[in-house]
Amino acid sequence: MTPEELTSKIKATFAEKVEELPAVTGIPAFKVKPEHLEEVCTTLVSDPELNFDNLPCLGGIDYPETNEIGVVYCLFSFAKRHHLNLRVIMPRDNPEVISVSKFWVAADWFERETAELFGIKFKDHPDPRPLLLIEEWDEGYPMRRDWEGKDFIRMPETGQEK
Amino acid sequence: MFELEGIFSAVGDFLASFLGAPLLQIVSIIAVAGVVIGFLMVLALFLVWWERKLSADFQVRIGPMRTGPHGVLQTIADALKLLQKEDIVPLTADKKVFFWAPVICFVTCFLAYICMPFGKGLIVRDLNIGILYIVAITTFTVISLLMAGWASNNKYSLLGGMRSAAQIISYEVPLSLSLLGAVMLAQSLSMVTIVQGQGGSFLHWYIWRQPLGFLLYVTAATAEVNRTPFDIPEAEQELVAGYNIEYSGMKFAMFFLAEFINMFTVCAIAATLFLGGWNPPFEFLSFIPSWVWFLGKSLFLVFILMWFRWTYPRLRVDQLMAFAWKFLLPLAFLNIIVTGFLIYLFE
Amino acid sequence: MMVDSPDRPEPLTGDRNLETEEFVVNMGPQHPSTHGVCRLILTMDGEVIKKVVPDIGFLHRSIEKIAENRTYHQFMIYTDRIDYVSSMNANHAWCVAVEKLAGIEVPERAEYLRVIMAELNRIASHLVFLASFAIDLGAVTPFLYAFRERERIVDLFEMTCGQRLTYNYMRIGGVSKDVPKDFVSETKKFCSYLYPRVDEYEAILTENPIFLGRTKGIGLLDLPTAINYSVSGPPLRGSGLKWDIRKDEPYSAYEKFDFDIPTGENGDTWDRYKVRIEEMRQSARIVEQALEGLPEGGIKAKVPARFRPPQGEAFARIEAPRGEMAYFIVSDGSTKPYRVKIRTASFCNLQALPVMARGWKIADIVAIFGSLDIILPEVDR
């Protein structure tokens, strides 16, 4: 499906459950509320026209200014050869979203990584142990924008001295 | 003048001239043991160096070059280094078994040379059950490997020990059976008789009458001494070092040197039983001392084993077992039956 | 190396003689065949593997966090360190993503040079795979042969950018410098030298019965599982999918070159090996074509030193030797990226290891792990 067809198809299928975002370099992007994610993903996988069988990438994103935190899902369909960019935006205080590893097993490690680096809780995750950080890590969630670590020095914005 | 037999008998006569008979017995036993062990130690050091040089050749490298000309002293330097190393015993190891495993391994690998015909008249004791004795004594290695694997209390070494036990016991069967053909031809278990049976030209060597037996023996022997493609007990990529993973210093060196001496042992047996032992290939070449022929043939087979090692990947443990029981063993039986039938037919 | 209690177990008595007991073996982080610092916790019944749990993160440097703290230009050297065996490709992925984000037109000569470098690096990377895979199976000698060939590629890179491992050759909008005078002839010489060498490896490994016995039918990965696990690159093609981003979503100048996508049939260890061997030939073909058609012209688009891409997001992926390497960049219009998510092939491929290894022997897990061609810095980032 071309990106335009995909956009209209998704708008038609999910109606008010999704909210269109500016496209990511040609890839249609949509915002989904956390409570709708499971339903949307079920349709995305099972609908024969959409058929998103592959999850190439999943990552967190932090917006401290608006006190929001999100998860970005990059989806792809080998059967239909189209991309989709989904994201879930949650309040930053206690972010919680359903785990999509039952749809794409690849999400398992991506979610473990995102959980420990961003502090996002993935409900019903099959194996919610930390993945990358050391076991005794207690310095918070390092990938959040406002994280302050012992040895972490924020570089000044170059070009501002001028 | 290069025949060592004369030198040894001269030394013996010299000793006999001033020593009494009982004392002479003891002194000569010690002297012979010293000579054999000394020779084997030097040989093992040489083999280690040779293997490194050969592997370097196969791999477009030059290998050790720094210690002595072309690195000939490299293994001596390595052995000296290992001697100085701390002897680490794991806390949870079975201390006694841990200590005795390399000792047994090291001692038994020398015992086979009691009835190994190095040259014409150069044999410590010509036992009338020579080959049986050798096959029996070389099997002792498995006990030491199993002891080492168990005593280290390490899962990798335990796996290695178990693997070596399974492997050596399995390959012992086709190995012994493949030797039987040559024994049947010589009508004797004595090593000297077997060698004498192959005198004359190289056409009398048993390899021509026992080609299958020879191939079976070399294959089984490669497994018997844990060389690639059958080196699963110490498979580096799987078990890190297998049974000797916890060994360090001199104990490790003992395992290491024993491995090379064992390799020479199986090659010497093959040279004796199939390649005519110390017999020269042609009568007119008999001016070359017999021990040179023996060494040359054995080292040639050692070279073949080394060649295997640097060419082949490794088999998996179940493939290895299947190969021994489903392929080598039936062929070994077939070899014996055909040999027996042909002997009956022609004699 | 003991994972459970170091105490000696009770001696076996009575009926327990016939019982087998599962035990846990800790493979790594320091182990000859984990290709870096990866720890595999194996639950085994004798030699048979019941369960594999990979434990990663020993090399985690939080490169994604560093990216937020560096300018787009500065981050280039960090991409080298994500995958040091094929850093040209890692460079390339970053360039493609940033250029997509900012809409930069790259001169054609630069695109050709990138393709040449990326493909040479792919050959070098597959040679390293071949070397370590052969060692994993116990054949030591091919290691040295493969490294001898890789040495020539590394020499070519050194000739071009002065580096032998972390090249840092590409730049946003082009490449850092043009190739030297005799690079083209030397690379042509190398390509014609490579084909017979690859045949030689096939002779020493592909037709070896022991090698076949160790790889054929081992570590099966069927296609739906591979896709669901986001497995990419040679393991995915080994499972039978004709999918290559260079062909299906062409970036750089790949649509101008003629090459085949090798695929396997069964998704076993042998297929993954064979795909890589064939890819070396195809890469050499691409390099030859690119050298033949290398256009004249500039090598770098004008990109300011204080480069500020427009606000927005970009997702770009390329076909790295180990599989799909993707960057998801969020820009807030400053000189530094707001968020960079790096998707690496090894991370997803390693995740599929437990499915592939279950039920095989400990010797097989080494072969399966080797056939995935994991680079640990890429897993941990």
PDB file of N, CA and C in Angstrom, chain B residues 55 58-61 92-94 150-156 159 163 228-229 236-240 245 309-319, chain C residues 1-4 6 8 23-27 31-33 44 47 135-141 144-145 148 208 210 213-214 218 361-364 366:
ATOM      1  N   SER B  55      51.650 -25.888  11.891  1.00  0.00           N
ATOM      2  CA  SER B  55      50.401 -25.136  11.832  1.00  0.00           C
ATOM      3  C   SER B  55      50.669 -23.765  11.239  1.00  0.00           C
ATOM      4  N   PHE B  58      50.798 -24.157   7.538  1.00  0.00           N
ATOM      5  CA  PHE B  58      49.471 -24.325   6.945  1.00  0.00           C
ATOM      6  C   PHE B  58      48.722 -23.005   6.924  1.00  0.00           C
ATOM      7  N   GLN B  59      49.021 -22.158   7.874  1.00  0.00           N
ATOM      8  CA  GLN B  59      48.242 -20.936   8.033  1.00  0.00           C
ATOM      9  C   GLN B  59      48.947 -19.698   7.501  1.00  0.00           C
ATOM     10  N   VAL B  60      49.894 -19.890   6.618  1.00  0.00           N
ATOM     11  CA  VAL B  60      50.658 -18.773   6.047  1.00  0.00           C
ATOM     12  C   VAL B  60      51.223 -17.855   7.130  1.00  0.00           C
ATOM     13  N   ARG B  61      51.779 -18.466   8.174  1.00  0.00           N
ATOM     14  CA  ARG B  61      52.486 -17.680   9.182  1.00  0.00           C
ATOM     15  C   ARG B  61      53.910 -18.225   9.236  1.00  0.00           C
ATOM     16  N   THR B  92      37.082 -26.116  45.650  1.00  0.00           N
ATOM     17  CA  THR B  92      36.125 -27.202  45.814  1.00  0.00           C
ATOM     18  C   THR B  92      36.598 -28.490  45.147  1.00  0.00           C
ATOM     19  N   ALA B  93      37.839 -28.509  44.702  1.00  0.00           N
ATOM     20  CA  ALA B  93      38.313 -29.691  43.989  1.00  0.00           C
ATOM     21  C   ALA B  93      38.533 -30.840  44.960  1.00  0.00           C
ATOM     22  N   ASP B  94      38.499 -32.033  44.408  1.00  0.00           N
ATOM     23  CA  ASP B  94      38.862 -33.227  45.177  1.00  0.00           C
ATOM     24  C   ASP B  94      40.381 -33.313  45.120  1.00  0.00           C
ATOM     25  N   TRP B 150      36.488 -35.013  36.776  1.00  0.00           N
ATOM     26  CA  TRP B 150      35.642 -35.105  37.954  1.00  0.00           C
ATOM     27  C   TRP B 150      36.214 -34.279  39.096  1.00  0.00           C
ATOM     28  N   ALA B 151      37.520 -34.382  39.292  1.00  0.00           N
ATOM     29  CA  ALA B 151      38.121 -33.781  40.482  1.00  0.00           C
ATOM     30  C   ALA B 151      38.120 -32.259  40.415  1.00  0.00           C
ATOM     31  N   SER B 152      38.122 -31.692  39.207  1.00  0.00           N
ATOM     32  CA  SER B 152      38.183 -30.229  39.113  1.00  0.00           C
ATOM     33  C   SER B 152      36.927 -29.580  39.654  1.00  0.00           C
ATOM     34  N   ASN B 153      35.852 -30.323  39.719  1.00  0.00           N
ATOM     35  CA  ASN B 153      34.559 -29.791  40.170  1.00  0.00           C
ATOM     36  C   ASN B 153      34.145 -28.579  39.342  1.00  0.00           C
ATOM     37  N   ASN B 154      34.303 -28.718  38.069  1.00  0.00           N
ATOM     38  CA  ASN B 154      33.917 -27.660  37.143  1.00  0.00           C
ATOM     39  C   ASN B 154      33.051 -28.328  36.092  1.00  0.00           C
ATOM     40  N   LYS B 155      31.978 -27.667  35.710  1.00  0.00           N
ATOM     41  CA  LYS B 155      31.041 -28.338  34.807  1.00  0.00           C
ATOM     42  C   LYS B 155      31.652 -28.588  33.438  1.00  0.00           C
ATOM     43  N   TYR B 156      32.453 -27.646  32.989  1.00  0.00           N
ATOM     44  CA  TYR B 156      33.094 -27.844  31.690  1.00  0.00           C
ATOM     45  C   TYR B 156      34.038 -29.033  31.734  1.00  0.00           C
ATOM     46  N   LEU B 159      32.098 -32.257  31.828  1.00  0.00           N
ATOM     47  CA  LEU B 159      31.621 -32.608  30.481  1.00  0.00           C
ATOM     48  C   LEU B 159      32.771 -33.171  29.653  1.00  0.00           C
ATOM     49  N   ARG B 163      32.992 -36.865  28.160  1.00  0.00           N
ATOM     50  CA  ARG B 163      33.151 -37.036  26.722  1.00  0.00           C
ATOM     51  C   ARG B 163      34.346 -37.926  26.424  1.00  0.00           C
ATOM     52  N   THR B 228      41.946 -33.320  16.634  1.00  0.00           N
ATOM     53  CA  THR B 228      40.939 -32.887  15.671  1.00  0.00           C
ATOM     54  C   THR B 228      40.958 -33.868  14.497  1.00  0.00           C
ATOM     55  N   PRO B 229      39.857 -34.267  13.911  1.00  0.00           N
ATOM     56  CA  PRO B 229      38.474 -33.836  14.150  1.00  0.00           C
ATOM     57  C   PRO B 229      37.773 -34.537  15.306  1.00  0.00           C
ATOM     58  N   GLU B 236      37.854 -26.553  22.394  1.00  0.00           N
ATOM     59  CA  GLU B 236      38.071 -25.222  22.954  1.00  0.00           C
ATOM     60  C   GLU B 236      36.839 -24.349  22.822  1.00  0.00           C
ATOM     61  N   GLN B 237      36.157 -24.456  21.681  1.00  0.00           N
ATOM     62  CA  GLN B 237      35.056 -23.527  21.436  1.00  0.00           C
ATOM     63  C   GLN B 237      33.830 -23.884  22.250  1.00  0.00           C
ATOM     64  N   GLU B 238      33.753 -25.122  22.720  1.00  0.00           N
ATOM     65  CA  GLU B 238      32.574 -25.513  23.485  1.00  0.00           C
ATOM     66  C   GLU B 238      32.885 -25.583  24.970  1.00  0.00           C
ATOM     67  N   LEU B 239      33.948 -26.321  25.284  1.00  0.00           N
ATOM     68  CA  LEU B 239      34.238 -26.589  26.691  1.00  0.00           C
ATOM     69  C   LEU B 239      35.450 -25.797  27.181  1.00  0.00           C
ATOM     70  N   VAL B 240      35.852 -24.805  26.457  1.00  0.00           N
ATOM     71  CA  VAL B 240      36.994 -23.964  26.786  1.00  0.00           C
ATOM     72  C   VAL B 240      38.289 -24.765  26.752  1.00  0.00           C
ATOM     73  N   ILE B 245      40.774 -27.798  32.235  1.00  0.00           N
ATOM     74  CA  ILE B 245      40.492 -26.359  32.345  1.00  0.00           C
ATOM     75  C   ILE B 245      41.024 -25.778  33.650  1.00  0.00           C
ATOM     76  N   ARG B 309      44.622 -32.179  11.908  1.00  0.00           N
ATOM     77  CA  ARG B 309      44.198 -31.222  12.924  1.00  0.00           C
ATOM     78  C   ARG B 309      44.040 -29.825  12.344  1.00  0.00           C
ATOM     79  N   TRP B 310      44.954 -29.455  11.452  1.00  0.00           N
ATOM     80  CA  TRP B 310      44.899 -28.078  10.956  1.00  0.00           C
ATOM     81  C   TRP B 310      44.069 -27.949   9.704  1.00  0.00           C
ATOM     82  N   THR B 311      43.347 -29.013   9.340  1.00  0.00           N
ATOM     83  CA  THR B 311      42.507 -28.930   8.153  1.00  0.00           C
ATOM     84  C   THR B 311      41.032 -29.075   8.492  1.00  0.00           C
ATOM     85  N   TYR B 312      40.717 -30.013   9.387  1.00  0.00           N
ATOM     86  CA  TYR B 312      39.314 -30.387   9.549  1.00  0.00           C
ATOM     87  C   TYR B 312      38.608 -29.622  10.661  1.00  0.00           C
ATOM     88  N   PRO B 313      37.307 -29.391  10.476  1.00  0.00           N
ATOM     89  CA  PRO B 313      36.489 -28.971  11.631  1.00  0.00           C
ATOM     90  C   PRO B 313      36.285 -30.172  12.564  1.00  0.00           C
ATOM     91  N   ARG B 314      35.603 -29.900  13.646  1.00  0.00           N
ATOM     92  CA  ARG B 314      35.431 -30.931  14.666  1.00  0.00           C
ATOM     93  C   ARG B 314      34.053 -31.571  14.542  1.00  0.00           C
ATOM     94  N   LEU B 315      33.996 -32.876  14.819  1.00  0.00           N
ATOM     95  CA  LEU B 315      32.699 -33.558  14.824  1.00  0.00           C
ATOM     96  C   LEU B 315      31.955 -33.246  16.114  1.00  0.00           C
ATOM     97  N   ARG B 316      30.662 -33.488  16.080  1.00  0.00           N
ATOM     98  CA  ARG B 316      29.886 -33.322  17.292  1.00  0.00           C
ATOM     99  C   ARG B 316      29.892 -34.638  18.064  1.00  0.00           C
ATOM    100  N   VAL B 317      29.573 -34.593  19.327  1.00  0.00           N
ATOM    101  CA  VAL B 317      29.782 -35.770  20.164  1.00  0.00           C
ATOM    102  C   VAL B 317      28.923 -36.954  19.711  1.00  0.00           C
ATOM    103  N   ASP B 318      27.681 -36.702  19.312  1.00  0.00           N
ATOM    104  CA  ASP B 318      26.856 -37.838  18.905  1.00  0.00           C
ATOM    105  C   ASP B 318      27.265 -38.370  17.540  1.00  0.00           C
ATOM    106  N   GLN B 319      27.718 -37.452  16.665  1.00  0.00           N
ATOM    107  CA  GLN B 319      28.211 -37.903  15.356  1.00  0.00           C
ATOM    108  C   GLN B 319      29.435 -38.789  15.531  1.00  0.00           C
TER     109      GLN B 319
ATOM    110  N   MET C   1      33.086 -20.548  37.510  1.00  0.00           N
ATOM    111  CA  MET C   1      32.159 -20.955  36.474  1.00  0.00           C
ATOM    112  C   MET C   1      30.934 -21.652  37.062  1.00  0.00           C
ATOM    113  N   MET C   2      30.925 -21.880  38.360  1.00  0.00           N
ATOM    114  CA  MET C   2      29.776 -22.561  38.935  1.00  0.00           C
ATOM    115  C   MET C   2      28.659 -21.554  39.132  1.00  0.00           C
ATOM    116  N   VAL C   3      27.487 -21.913  38.653  1.00  0.00           N
ATOM    117  CA  VAL C   3      26.375 -20.984  38.791  1.00  0.00           C
ATOM    118  C   VAL C   3      25.596 -21.291  40.057  1.00  0.00           C
ATOM    119  N   ASP C   4      25.320 -22.551  40.263  1.00  0.00           N
ATOM    120  CA  ASP C   4      24.555 -22.888  41.461  1.00  0.00           C
ATOM    121  C   ASP C   4      25.523 -23.108  42.622  1.00  0.00           C
ATOM    122  N   PRO C   6      28.270 -24.092  45.097  1.00  0.00           N
ATOM    123  CA  PRO C   6      29.555 -24.723  44.835  1.00  0.00           C
ATOM    124  C   PRO C   6      29.739 -26.006  45.648  1.00  0.00           C
ATOM    125  N   ARG C   8      29.578 -29.724  46.851  1.00  0.00           N
ATOM    126  CA  ARG C   8      29.546 -30.970  46.095  1.00  0.00           C
ATOM    127  C   ARG C   8      28.178 -31.614  46.282  1.00  0.00           C
ATOM    128  N   PHE C  23      21.394 -29.412  34.704  1.00  0.00           N
ATOM    129  CA  PHE C  23      22.309 -28.507  35.377  1.00  0.00           C
ATOM    130  C   PHE C  23      22.539 -27.265  34.530  1.00  0.00           C
ATOM    131  N   VAL C  24      22.972 -26.235  35.219  1.00  0.00           N
ATOM    132  CA  VAL C  24      23.104 -24.936  34.571  1.00  0.00           C
ATOM    133  C   VAL C  24      24.575 -24.687  34.276  1.00  0.00           C
ATOM    134  N   VAL C  25      24.865 -24.365  33.036  1.00  0.00           N
ATOM    135  CA  VAL C  25      26.234 -24.027  32.665  1.00  0.00           C
ATOM    136  C   VAL C  25      26.260 -22.560  32.267  1.00  0.00           C
ATOM    137  N   ASN C  26      27.245 -21.892  32.764  1.00  0.00           N
ATOM    138  CA  ASN C  26      27.388 -20.474  32.510  1.00  0.00           C
ATOM    139  C   ASN C  26      28.398 -20.293  31.392  1.00  0.00           C
ATOM    140  N   MET C  27      27.925 -19.971  30.221  1.00  0.00           N
ATOM    141  CA  MET C  27      28.831 -19.846  29.070  1.00  0.00           C
ATOM    142  C   MET C  27      29.120 -18.360  28.878  1.00  0.00           C
ATOM    143  N   HIS C  31      34.394 -16.474  27.276  1.00  0.00           N
ATOM    144  CA  HIS C  31      34.354 -17.813  26.707  1.00  0.00           C
ATOM    145  C   HIS C  31      34.870 -17.682  25.279  1.00  0.00           C
ATOM    146  N   PRO C  32      35.639 -18.655  24.802  1.00  0.00           N
ATOM    147  CA  PRO C  32      36.236 -18.478  23.474  1.00  0.00           C
ATOM    148  C   PRO C  32      35.231 -18.273  22.357  1.00  0.00           C
ATOM    149  N   SER C  33      34.013 -18.751  22.500  1.00  0.00           N
ATOM    150  CA  SER C  33      33.147 -18.683  21.327  1.00  0.00           C
ATOM    151  C   SER C  33      31.911 -17.822  21.545  1.00  0.00           C
ATOM    152  N   MET C  44      21.044 -27.463  30.886  1.00  0.00           N
ATOM    153  CA  MET C  44      21.363 -28.624  30.064  1.00  0.00           C
ATOM    154  C   MET C  44      20.995 -29.922  30.750  1.00  0.00           C
ATOM    155  N   GLU C  47      24.374 -33.384  27.464  1.00  0.00           N
ATOM    156  CA  GLU C  47      24.900 -32.516  26.412  1.00  0.00           C
ATOM    157  C   GLU C  47      23.796 -31.706  25.752  1.00  0.00           C
ATOM    158  N   ILE C 135      36.355 -21.332  13.136  1.00  0.00           N
ATOM    159  CA  ILE C 135      36.950 -21.616  14.441  1.00  0.00           C
ATOM    160  C   ILE C 135      35.914 -22.204  15.382  1.00  0.00           C
ATOM    161  N   ASP C 136      34.702 -21.693  15.313  1.00  0.00           N
ATOM    162  CA  ASP C 136      33.650 -22.226  16.176  1.00  0.00           C
ATOM    163  C   ASP C 136      33.432 -23.706  15.918  1.00  0.00           C
ATOM    164  N   LEU C 137      33.633 -24.123  14.685  1.00  0.00           N
ATOM    165  CA  LEU C 137      33.448 -25.529  14.358  1.00  0.00           C
ATOM    166  C   LEU C 137      34.736 -26.314  14.547  1.00  0.00           C
ATOM    167  N   GLY C 138      35.785 -25.661  15.008  1.00  0.00           N
ATOM    168  CA  GLY C 138      37.013 -26.383  15.308  1.00  0.00           C
ATOM    169  C   GLY C 138      38.049 -26.363  14.201  1.00  0.00           C
ATOM    170  N   ALA C 139      37.757 -25.721  13.083  1.00  0.00           N
ATOM    171  CA  ALA C 139      38.760 -25.625  12.018  1.00  0.00           C
ATOM    172  C   ALA C 139      39.486 -24.295  12.178  1.00  0.00           C
ATOM    173  N   VAL C 140      40.740 -24.352  12.550  1.00  0.00           N
ATOM    174  CA  VAL C 140      41.447 -23.129  12.917  1.00  0.00           C
ATOM    175  C   VAL C 140      42.039 -22.441  11.695  1.00  0.00           C
ATOM    176  N   THR C 141      42.420 -23.229  10.709  1.00  0.00           N
ATOM    177  CA  THR C 141      43.196 -22.662   9.615  1.00  0.00           C
ATOM    178  C   THR C 141      42.448 -21.631   8.765  1.00  0.00           C
ATOM    179  N   LEU C 144      42.966 -17.827   9.551  1.00  0.00           N
ATOM    180  CA  LEU C 144      44.106 -17.062   9.075  1.00  0.00           C
ATOM    181  C   LEU C 144      43.961 -16.697   7.613  1.00  0.00           C
ATOM    182  N   TYR C 145      43.361 -17.618   6.827  1.00  0.00           N
ATOM    183  CA  TYR C 145      43.168 -17.332   5.407  1.00  0.00           C
ATOM    184  C   TYR C 145      42.240 -16.134   5.233  1.00  0.00           C
ATOM    185  N   ARG C 148      43.859 -12.947   6.072  1.00  0.00           N
ATOM    186  CA  ARG C 148      44.804 -12.516   5.039  1.00  0.00           C
ATOM    187  C   ARG C 148      44.097 -11.682   3.982  1.00  0.00           C
ATOM    188  N   ASN C 208      33.110 -30.060   2.720  1.00  0.00           N
ATOM    189  CA  ASN C 208      33.684 -30.956   3.715  1.00  0.00           C
ATOM    190  C   ASN C 208      32.567 -31.699   4.452  1.00  0.00           C
ATOM    191  N   ILE C 210      32.441 -33.234   7.250  1.00  0.00           N
ATOM    192  CA  ILE C 210      32.322 -32.923   8.681  1.00  0.00           C
ATOM    193  C   ILE C 210      31.617 -31.582   8.837  1.00  0.00           C
ATOM    194  N   GLY C 213      28.014 -32.010   8.164  1.00  0.00           N
ATOM    195  CA  GLY C 213      27.372 -32.681   9.289  1.00  0.00           C
ATOM    196  C   GLY C 213      27.141 -31.742  10.456  1.00  0.00           C
ATOM    197  N   ARG C 214      28.031 -30.768  10.612  1.00  0.00           N
ATOM    198  CA  ARG C 214      27.899 -29.850  11.739  1.00  0.00           C
ATOM    199  C   ARG C 214      26.935 -28.707  11.461  1.00  0.00           C
ATOM    200  N   ILE C 218      20.946 -27.864  11.246  1.00  0.00           N
ATOM    201  CA  ILE C 218      21.172 -27.469  12.639  1.00  0.00           C
ATOM    202  C   ILE C 218      20.604 -26.067  12.855  1.00  0.00           C
ATOM    203  N   LYS C 361      22.658 -29.708  20.797  1.00  0.00           N
ATOM    204  CA  LYS C 361      23.738 -30.041  21.728  1.00  0.00           C
ATOM    205  C   LYS C 361      24.601 -28.807  21.983  1.00  0.00           C
ATOM    206  N   ILE C 362      25.435 -28.912  22.992  1.00  0.00           N
ATOM    207  CA  ILE C 362      26.246 -27.749  23.356  1.00  0.00           C
ATOM    208  C   ILE C 362      27.184 -27.368  22.213  1.00  0.00           C
ATOM    209  N   ALA C 363      27.621 -28.369  21.438  1.00  0.00           N
ATOM    210  CA  ALA C 363      28.482 -28.040  20.304  1.00  0.00           C
ATOM    211  C   ALA C 363      27.712 -27.277  19.241  1.00  0.00           C
ATOM    212  N   ASP C 364      26.405 -27.557  19.143  1.00  0.00           N
ATOM    213  CA  ASP C 364      25.610 -26.887  18.118  1.00  0.00           C
ATOM    214  C   ASP C 364      25.359 -25.428  18.468  1.00  0.00           C
ATOM    215  N   VAL C 366      27.262 -23.405  19.710  1.00  0.00           N
ATOM    216  CA  VAL C 366      28.410 -22.632  19.253  1.00  0.00           C
ATOM    217  C   VAL C 366      28.280 -22.350  17.756  1.00  0.00           C
TER     218      VAL C 366
END
